[in-house]
Coordinates of C-alpha atoms in Angstrom, one line a residue:
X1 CA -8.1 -4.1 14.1
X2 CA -4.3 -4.4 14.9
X3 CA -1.6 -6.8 15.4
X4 CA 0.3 -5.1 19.0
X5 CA 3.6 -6.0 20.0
X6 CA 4.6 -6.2 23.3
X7 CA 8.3 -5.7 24.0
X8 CA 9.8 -5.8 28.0
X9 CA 13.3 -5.8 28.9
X10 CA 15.6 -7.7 31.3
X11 CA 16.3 -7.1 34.9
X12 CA 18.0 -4.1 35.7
X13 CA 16.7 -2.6 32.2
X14 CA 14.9 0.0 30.8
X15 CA 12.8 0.5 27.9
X16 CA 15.1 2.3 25.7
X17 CA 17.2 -0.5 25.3
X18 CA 15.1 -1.5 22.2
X19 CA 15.5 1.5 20.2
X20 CA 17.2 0.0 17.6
X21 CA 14.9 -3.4 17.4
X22 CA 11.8 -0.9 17.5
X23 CA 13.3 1.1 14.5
X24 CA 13.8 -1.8 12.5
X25 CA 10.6 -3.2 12.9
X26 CA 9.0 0.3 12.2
X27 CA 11.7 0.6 8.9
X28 CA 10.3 -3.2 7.6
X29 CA 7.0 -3.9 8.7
X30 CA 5.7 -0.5 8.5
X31 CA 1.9 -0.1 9.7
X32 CA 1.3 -4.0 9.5
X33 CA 2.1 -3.8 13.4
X34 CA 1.4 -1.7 16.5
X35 CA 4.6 -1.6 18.7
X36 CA 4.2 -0.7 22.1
X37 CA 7.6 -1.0 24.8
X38 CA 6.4 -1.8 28.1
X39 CA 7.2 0.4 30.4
X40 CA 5.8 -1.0 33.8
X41 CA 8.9 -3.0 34.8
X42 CA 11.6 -0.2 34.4
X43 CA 12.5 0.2 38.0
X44 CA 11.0 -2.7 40.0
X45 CA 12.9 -5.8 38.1
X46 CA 14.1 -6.5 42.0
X47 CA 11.0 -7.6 42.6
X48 CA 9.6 -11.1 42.0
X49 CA 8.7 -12.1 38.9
X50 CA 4.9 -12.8 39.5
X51 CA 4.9 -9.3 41.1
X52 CA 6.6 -7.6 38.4
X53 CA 4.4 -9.9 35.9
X54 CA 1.1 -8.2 37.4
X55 CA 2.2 -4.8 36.7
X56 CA 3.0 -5.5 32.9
X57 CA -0.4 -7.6 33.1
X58 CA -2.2 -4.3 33.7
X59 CA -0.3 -1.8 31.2
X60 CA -0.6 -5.0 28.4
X61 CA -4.3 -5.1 29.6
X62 CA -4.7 -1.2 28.9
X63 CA -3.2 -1.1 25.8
X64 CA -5.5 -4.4 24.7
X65 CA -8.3 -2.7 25.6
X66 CA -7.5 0.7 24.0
X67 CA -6.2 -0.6 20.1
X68 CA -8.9 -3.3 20.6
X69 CA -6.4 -5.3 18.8
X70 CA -6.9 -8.8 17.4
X71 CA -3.2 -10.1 17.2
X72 CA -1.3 -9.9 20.1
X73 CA 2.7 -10.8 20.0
X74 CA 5.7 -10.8 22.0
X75 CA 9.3 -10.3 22.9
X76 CA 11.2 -10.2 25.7
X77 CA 14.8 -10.0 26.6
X78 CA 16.7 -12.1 29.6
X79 CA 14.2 -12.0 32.4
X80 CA 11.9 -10.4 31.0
X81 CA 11.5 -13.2 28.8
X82 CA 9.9 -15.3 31.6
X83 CA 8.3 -12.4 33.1
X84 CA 6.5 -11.9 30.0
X85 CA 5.6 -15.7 30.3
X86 CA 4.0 -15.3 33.9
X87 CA 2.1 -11.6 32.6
X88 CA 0.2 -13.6 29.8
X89 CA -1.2 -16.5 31.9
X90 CA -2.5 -13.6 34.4
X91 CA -3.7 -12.0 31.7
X92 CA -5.8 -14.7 30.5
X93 CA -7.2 -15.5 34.1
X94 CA -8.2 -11.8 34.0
X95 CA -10.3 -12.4 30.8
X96 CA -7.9 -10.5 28.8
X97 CA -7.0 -13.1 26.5
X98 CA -10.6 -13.9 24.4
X99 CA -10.6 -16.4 22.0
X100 CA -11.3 -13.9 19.5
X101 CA -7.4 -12.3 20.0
X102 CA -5.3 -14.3 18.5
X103 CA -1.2 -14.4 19.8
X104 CA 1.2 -15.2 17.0
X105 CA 5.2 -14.6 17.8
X106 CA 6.3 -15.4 21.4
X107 CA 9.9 -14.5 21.1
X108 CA 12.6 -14.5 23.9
X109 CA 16.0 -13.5 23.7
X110 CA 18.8 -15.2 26.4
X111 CA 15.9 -15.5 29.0
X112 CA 17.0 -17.9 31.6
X113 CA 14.0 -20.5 32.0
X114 CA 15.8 -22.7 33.6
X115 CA 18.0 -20.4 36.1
X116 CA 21.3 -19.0 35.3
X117 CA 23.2 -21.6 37.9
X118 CA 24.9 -22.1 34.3
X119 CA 26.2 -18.7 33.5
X120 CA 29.7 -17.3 34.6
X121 CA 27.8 -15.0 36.9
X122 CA 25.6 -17.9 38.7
X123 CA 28.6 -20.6 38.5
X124 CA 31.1 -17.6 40.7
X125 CA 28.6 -15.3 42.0
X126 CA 25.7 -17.1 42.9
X127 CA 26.1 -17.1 46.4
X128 CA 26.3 -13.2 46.3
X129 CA 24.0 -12.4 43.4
X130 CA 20.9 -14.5 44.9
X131 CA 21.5 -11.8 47.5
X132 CA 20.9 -8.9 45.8
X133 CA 16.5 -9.3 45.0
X134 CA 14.1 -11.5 44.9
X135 CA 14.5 -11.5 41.2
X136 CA 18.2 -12.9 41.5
X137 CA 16.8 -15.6 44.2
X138 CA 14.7 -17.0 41.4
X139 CA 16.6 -16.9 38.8
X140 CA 19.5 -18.8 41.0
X141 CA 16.7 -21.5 41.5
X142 CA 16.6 -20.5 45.8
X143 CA 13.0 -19.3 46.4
X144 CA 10.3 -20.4 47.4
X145 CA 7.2 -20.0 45.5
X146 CA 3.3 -20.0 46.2
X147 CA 0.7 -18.0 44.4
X148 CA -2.2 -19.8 46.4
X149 CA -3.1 -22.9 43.8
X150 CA -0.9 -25.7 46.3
X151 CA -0.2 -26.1 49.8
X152 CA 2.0 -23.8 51.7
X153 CA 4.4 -27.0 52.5
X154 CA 4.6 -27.6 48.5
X155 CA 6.3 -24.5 47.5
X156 CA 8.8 -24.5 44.8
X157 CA 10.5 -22.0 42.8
X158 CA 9.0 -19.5 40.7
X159 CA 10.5 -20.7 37.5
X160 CA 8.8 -24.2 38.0
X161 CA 5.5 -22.6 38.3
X162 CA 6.0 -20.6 35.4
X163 CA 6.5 -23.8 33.4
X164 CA 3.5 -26.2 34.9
X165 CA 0.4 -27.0 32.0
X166 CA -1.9 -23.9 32.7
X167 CA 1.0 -21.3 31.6
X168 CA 2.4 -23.4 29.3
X169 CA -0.9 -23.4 27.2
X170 CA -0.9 -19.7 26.8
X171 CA 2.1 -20.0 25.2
X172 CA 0.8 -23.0 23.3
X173 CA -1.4 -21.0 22.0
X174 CA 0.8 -19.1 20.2
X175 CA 1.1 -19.3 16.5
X176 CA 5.6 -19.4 16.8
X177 CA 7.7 -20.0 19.6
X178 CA 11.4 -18.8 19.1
X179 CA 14.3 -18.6 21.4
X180 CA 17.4 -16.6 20.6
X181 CA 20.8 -17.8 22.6
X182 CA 24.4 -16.8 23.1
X183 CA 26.4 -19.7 22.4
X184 CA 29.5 -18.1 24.5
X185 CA 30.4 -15.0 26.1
X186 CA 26.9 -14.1 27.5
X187 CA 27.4 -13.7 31.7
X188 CA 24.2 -13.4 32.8
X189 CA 22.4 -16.0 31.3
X190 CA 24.2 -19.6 30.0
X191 CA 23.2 -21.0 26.5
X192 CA 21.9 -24.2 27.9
X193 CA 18.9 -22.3 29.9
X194 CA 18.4 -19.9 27.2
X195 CA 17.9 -22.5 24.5
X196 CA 16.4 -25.5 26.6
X197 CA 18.8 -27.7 25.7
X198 CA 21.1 -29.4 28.6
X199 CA 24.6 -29.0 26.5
X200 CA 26.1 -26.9 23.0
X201 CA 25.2 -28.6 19.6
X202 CA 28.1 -29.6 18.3
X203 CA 29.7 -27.4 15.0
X204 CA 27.8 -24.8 16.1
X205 CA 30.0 -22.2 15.2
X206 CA 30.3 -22.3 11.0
X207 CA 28.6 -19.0 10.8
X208 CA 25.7 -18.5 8.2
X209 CA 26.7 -16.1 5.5
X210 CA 23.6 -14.5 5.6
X211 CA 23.2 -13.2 9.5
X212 CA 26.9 -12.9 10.4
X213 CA 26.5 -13.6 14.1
X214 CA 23.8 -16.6 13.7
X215 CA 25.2 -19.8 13.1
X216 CA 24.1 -21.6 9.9
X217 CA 22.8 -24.4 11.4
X218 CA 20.4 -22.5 13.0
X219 CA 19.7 -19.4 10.6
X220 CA 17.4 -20.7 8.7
X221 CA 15.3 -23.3 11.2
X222 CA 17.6 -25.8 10.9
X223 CA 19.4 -27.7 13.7
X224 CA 21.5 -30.7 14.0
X225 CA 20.9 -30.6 17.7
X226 CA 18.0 -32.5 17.6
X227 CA 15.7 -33.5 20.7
X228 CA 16.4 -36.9 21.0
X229 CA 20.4 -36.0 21.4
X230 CA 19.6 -33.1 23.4
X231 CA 18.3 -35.4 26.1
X232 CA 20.4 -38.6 25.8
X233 CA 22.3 -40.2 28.6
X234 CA 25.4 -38.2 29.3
X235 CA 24.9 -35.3 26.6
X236 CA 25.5 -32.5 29.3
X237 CA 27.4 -29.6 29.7
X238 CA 30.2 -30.2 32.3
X239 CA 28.4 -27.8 35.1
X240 CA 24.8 -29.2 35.0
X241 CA 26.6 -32.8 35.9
X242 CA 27.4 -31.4 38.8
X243 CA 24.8 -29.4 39.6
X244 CA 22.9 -29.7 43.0
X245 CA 19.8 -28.7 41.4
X246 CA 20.7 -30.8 38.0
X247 CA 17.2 -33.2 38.0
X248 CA 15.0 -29.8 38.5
X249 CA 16.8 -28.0 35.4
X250 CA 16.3 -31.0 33.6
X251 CA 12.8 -31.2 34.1
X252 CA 12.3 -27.3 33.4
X253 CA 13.9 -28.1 30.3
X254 CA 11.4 -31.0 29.1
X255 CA 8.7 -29.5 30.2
X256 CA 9.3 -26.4 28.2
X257 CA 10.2 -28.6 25.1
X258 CA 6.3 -30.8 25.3
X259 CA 6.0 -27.3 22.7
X260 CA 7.5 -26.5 19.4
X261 CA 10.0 -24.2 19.6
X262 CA 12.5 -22.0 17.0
X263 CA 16.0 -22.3 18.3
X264 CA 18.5 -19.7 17.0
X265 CA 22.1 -19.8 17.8
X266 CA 23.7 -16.3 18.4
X267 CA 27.3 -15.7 19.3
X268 CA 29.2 -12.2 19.1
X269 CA 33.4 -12.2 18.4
X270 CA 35.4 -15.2 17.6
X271 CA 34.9 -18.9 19.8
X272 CA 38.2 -18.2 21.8
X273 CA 37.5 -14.9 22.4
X274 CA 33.5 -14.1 22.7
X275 CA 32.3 -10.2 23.5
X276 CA 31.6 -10.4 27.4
X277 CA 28.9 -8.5 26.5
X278 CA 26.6 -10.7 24.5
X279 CA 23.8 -10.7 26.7
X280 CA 23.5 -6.9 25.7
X281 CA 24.3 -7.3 22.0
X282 CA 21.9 -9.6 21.0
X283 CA 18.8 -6.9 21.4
X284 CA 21.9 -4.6 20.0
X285 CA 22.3 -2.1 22.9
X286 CA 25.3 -1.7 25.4
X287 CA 26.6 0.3 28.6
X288 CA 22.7 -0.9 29.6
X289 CA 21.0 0.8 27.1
X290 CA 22.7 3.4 26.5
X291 CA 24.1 3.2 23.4
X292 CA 23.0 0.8 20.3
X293 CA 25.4 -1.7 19.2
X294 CA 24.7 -2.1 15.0
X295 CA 26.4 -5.3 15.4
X296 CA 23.4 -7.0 16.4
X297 CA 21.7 -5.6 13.3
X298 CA 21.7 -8.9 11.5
X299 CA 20.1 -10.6 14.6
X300 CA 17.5 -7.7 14.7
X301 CA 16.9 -8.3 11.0
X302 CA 16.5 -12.3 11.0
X303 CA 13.9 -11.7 14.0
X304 CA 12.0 -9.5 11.7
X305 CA 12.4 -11.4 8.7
X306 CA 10.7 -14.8 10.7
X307 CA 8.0 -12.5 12.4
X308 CA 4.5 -13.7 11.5
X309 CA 1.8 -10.6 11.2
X310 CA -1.4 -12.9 11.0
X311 CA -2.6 -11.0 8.3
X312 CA -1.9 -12.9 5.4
X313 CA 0.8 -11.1 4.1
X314 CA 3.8 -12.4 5.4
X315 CA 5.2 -16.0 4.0
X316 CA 5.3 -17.9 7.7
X317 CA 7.1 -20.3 8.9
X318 CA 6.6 -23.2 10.9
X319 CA 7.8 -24.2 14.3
X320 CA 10.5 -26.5 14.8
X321 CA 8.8 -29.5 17.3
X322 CA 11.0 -30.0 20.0
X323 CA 9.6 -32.8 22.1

């Protein structure tokens, strides 16, 4: 039996953007794990996400059926993140999820659940981006979605079908729930939608001594952000006040958090001047995958160090609730 880990990268990436995450985990967990880097989505992330989703459904499916594993885990970087979301509930309406396999770690790193009408490149490039692919048009909040379960006048956009009850409790069924977010300087994907909050925690930015670009607050599952703050009256960031689509980012953002979540707080260079390239670092690539960026080894390393194997060997941790 084996514990396979799924790993599927952004749009517009590639697999070999988790060289150095893959190394690590091979360097620390050794044998306890079966790693396997999706490859299905390199080249078609301008499609939709439920159409890129069934083509990582059938290579996860594959490789289910061939390790005849018994632990399944995931993680997924910026789209991919909800992409990966969308795979697994196919996957379990194609039988592929038994109640025999058990799925431990859902992990995503600055995936935009909630859009990226937060980011620098949705706030000033969102009428262009959403342009580009259906991909973009989702993640800007501006399709319209129907996979056949509503009526054709109900549509709404992908990203709120990925977060109704029946995919949410595949990922309930998850053992951990973590999210990884940029707390400045990530473009492509704001902190708010990353983390499911609707505004920064405050202090945010005393640094924990032992994962240099995590704060503290958050390095070791602790957060003074807490849920009932997170969704008081007025506690929002400046841009989602004024955002057309504010009350349907909101709800995203509950919805999500009716599960127990890990939040971790990244952030890469100094608050008044962040690395612009965040959104690559924290998966510690850049130049889009080209080269490895070792400065994202401590992020790497605290992932690993909360992974649960499911086989008894590993300390665990449990979720924060975030309700």
């Amino acid at each position: 039996m084996a514990h396979v880990v799924f790993f599927l990268h952004g749009f517009q990436g590639r697999p070999r953007e988790f060289n150095l995450m893959v190394r690590s985990f091979t360097e620390r967990l050794g044998k306890r794990v079966v790693l396997h880097v999706l490859r299905s989505y390199h080249g078609h992330t301008h499609l939709s996400g439920a159409n890129a989703a069934q083509r990582v459904m059938e290579e996860m499916q594959t490789v289910v059926a061939r390790t005849g594993c018994d632990r399944l885990s995931t993680v997924g970087h910026s789209y991919g993140g909800v992409v990966m979301a969308w795979a697994l509930h196919l996957l379990e309406r194609a039988g592929g999820l038994t109640s025999n396999l058990r799925l431990v770690n859902f992990i995503a790193l600055a995936s935009p659940f909630a859009g990226i009408r937060g980011s620098a490149y949705g706030l000033k490039l969102g009428g262009v981006i959403k342009r580009f692919s259906a991909a973009t048009r989702e993640m800007c909040l501006e399709d319209a979605f129907n996979d056949g379960t509503s009526d054709a006048e109900s549509r709404s956009p992908f990203l709120s079908r990925v977060a109704q009850p029946d995919v949410l409790s595949v990922l309930g069924r998850f053992d951990r729930r973590a999210v990884y977010a940029n707390l400045h300087g990530d473009l492509q994907v704001g902190y708010e939608s990353a983390a499911l909050v609707p505004c920064k925690p405050p202090h945010a930015l005393v640094r924990s001594d032992d994962w240099p670009h995590i704060s503290a607050e958050s390095a070791h599952g602790g957060r003074d952000h807490t849920p009932g703050s997170a969704f008081g009256a007025g506690d929002e960031s400046p841009w989602l006040r004024r955002d057309p689509k504010r009350e349907l980012i909101l709800e995203l953002m509950r919805t999500y958090c009716t599960l127990g979540w890990e939040r971790v707080d990244c952030c890469f260079g100094p608050a008044y001047l962040p690395s612009p390239l965040a959104h690559e670092q924290i998966i510690g690539k850049v130049l889009g995958g080209l080269l490895e960026d070792s400065r994202a080894s401590d992020v790497v390393v605290h992932l690993i160090s909360r992974f649960a194997c499911g086989d008894g060997g590993e300390g665990g941790v449990a979720a924060v609730a975030i309700t």
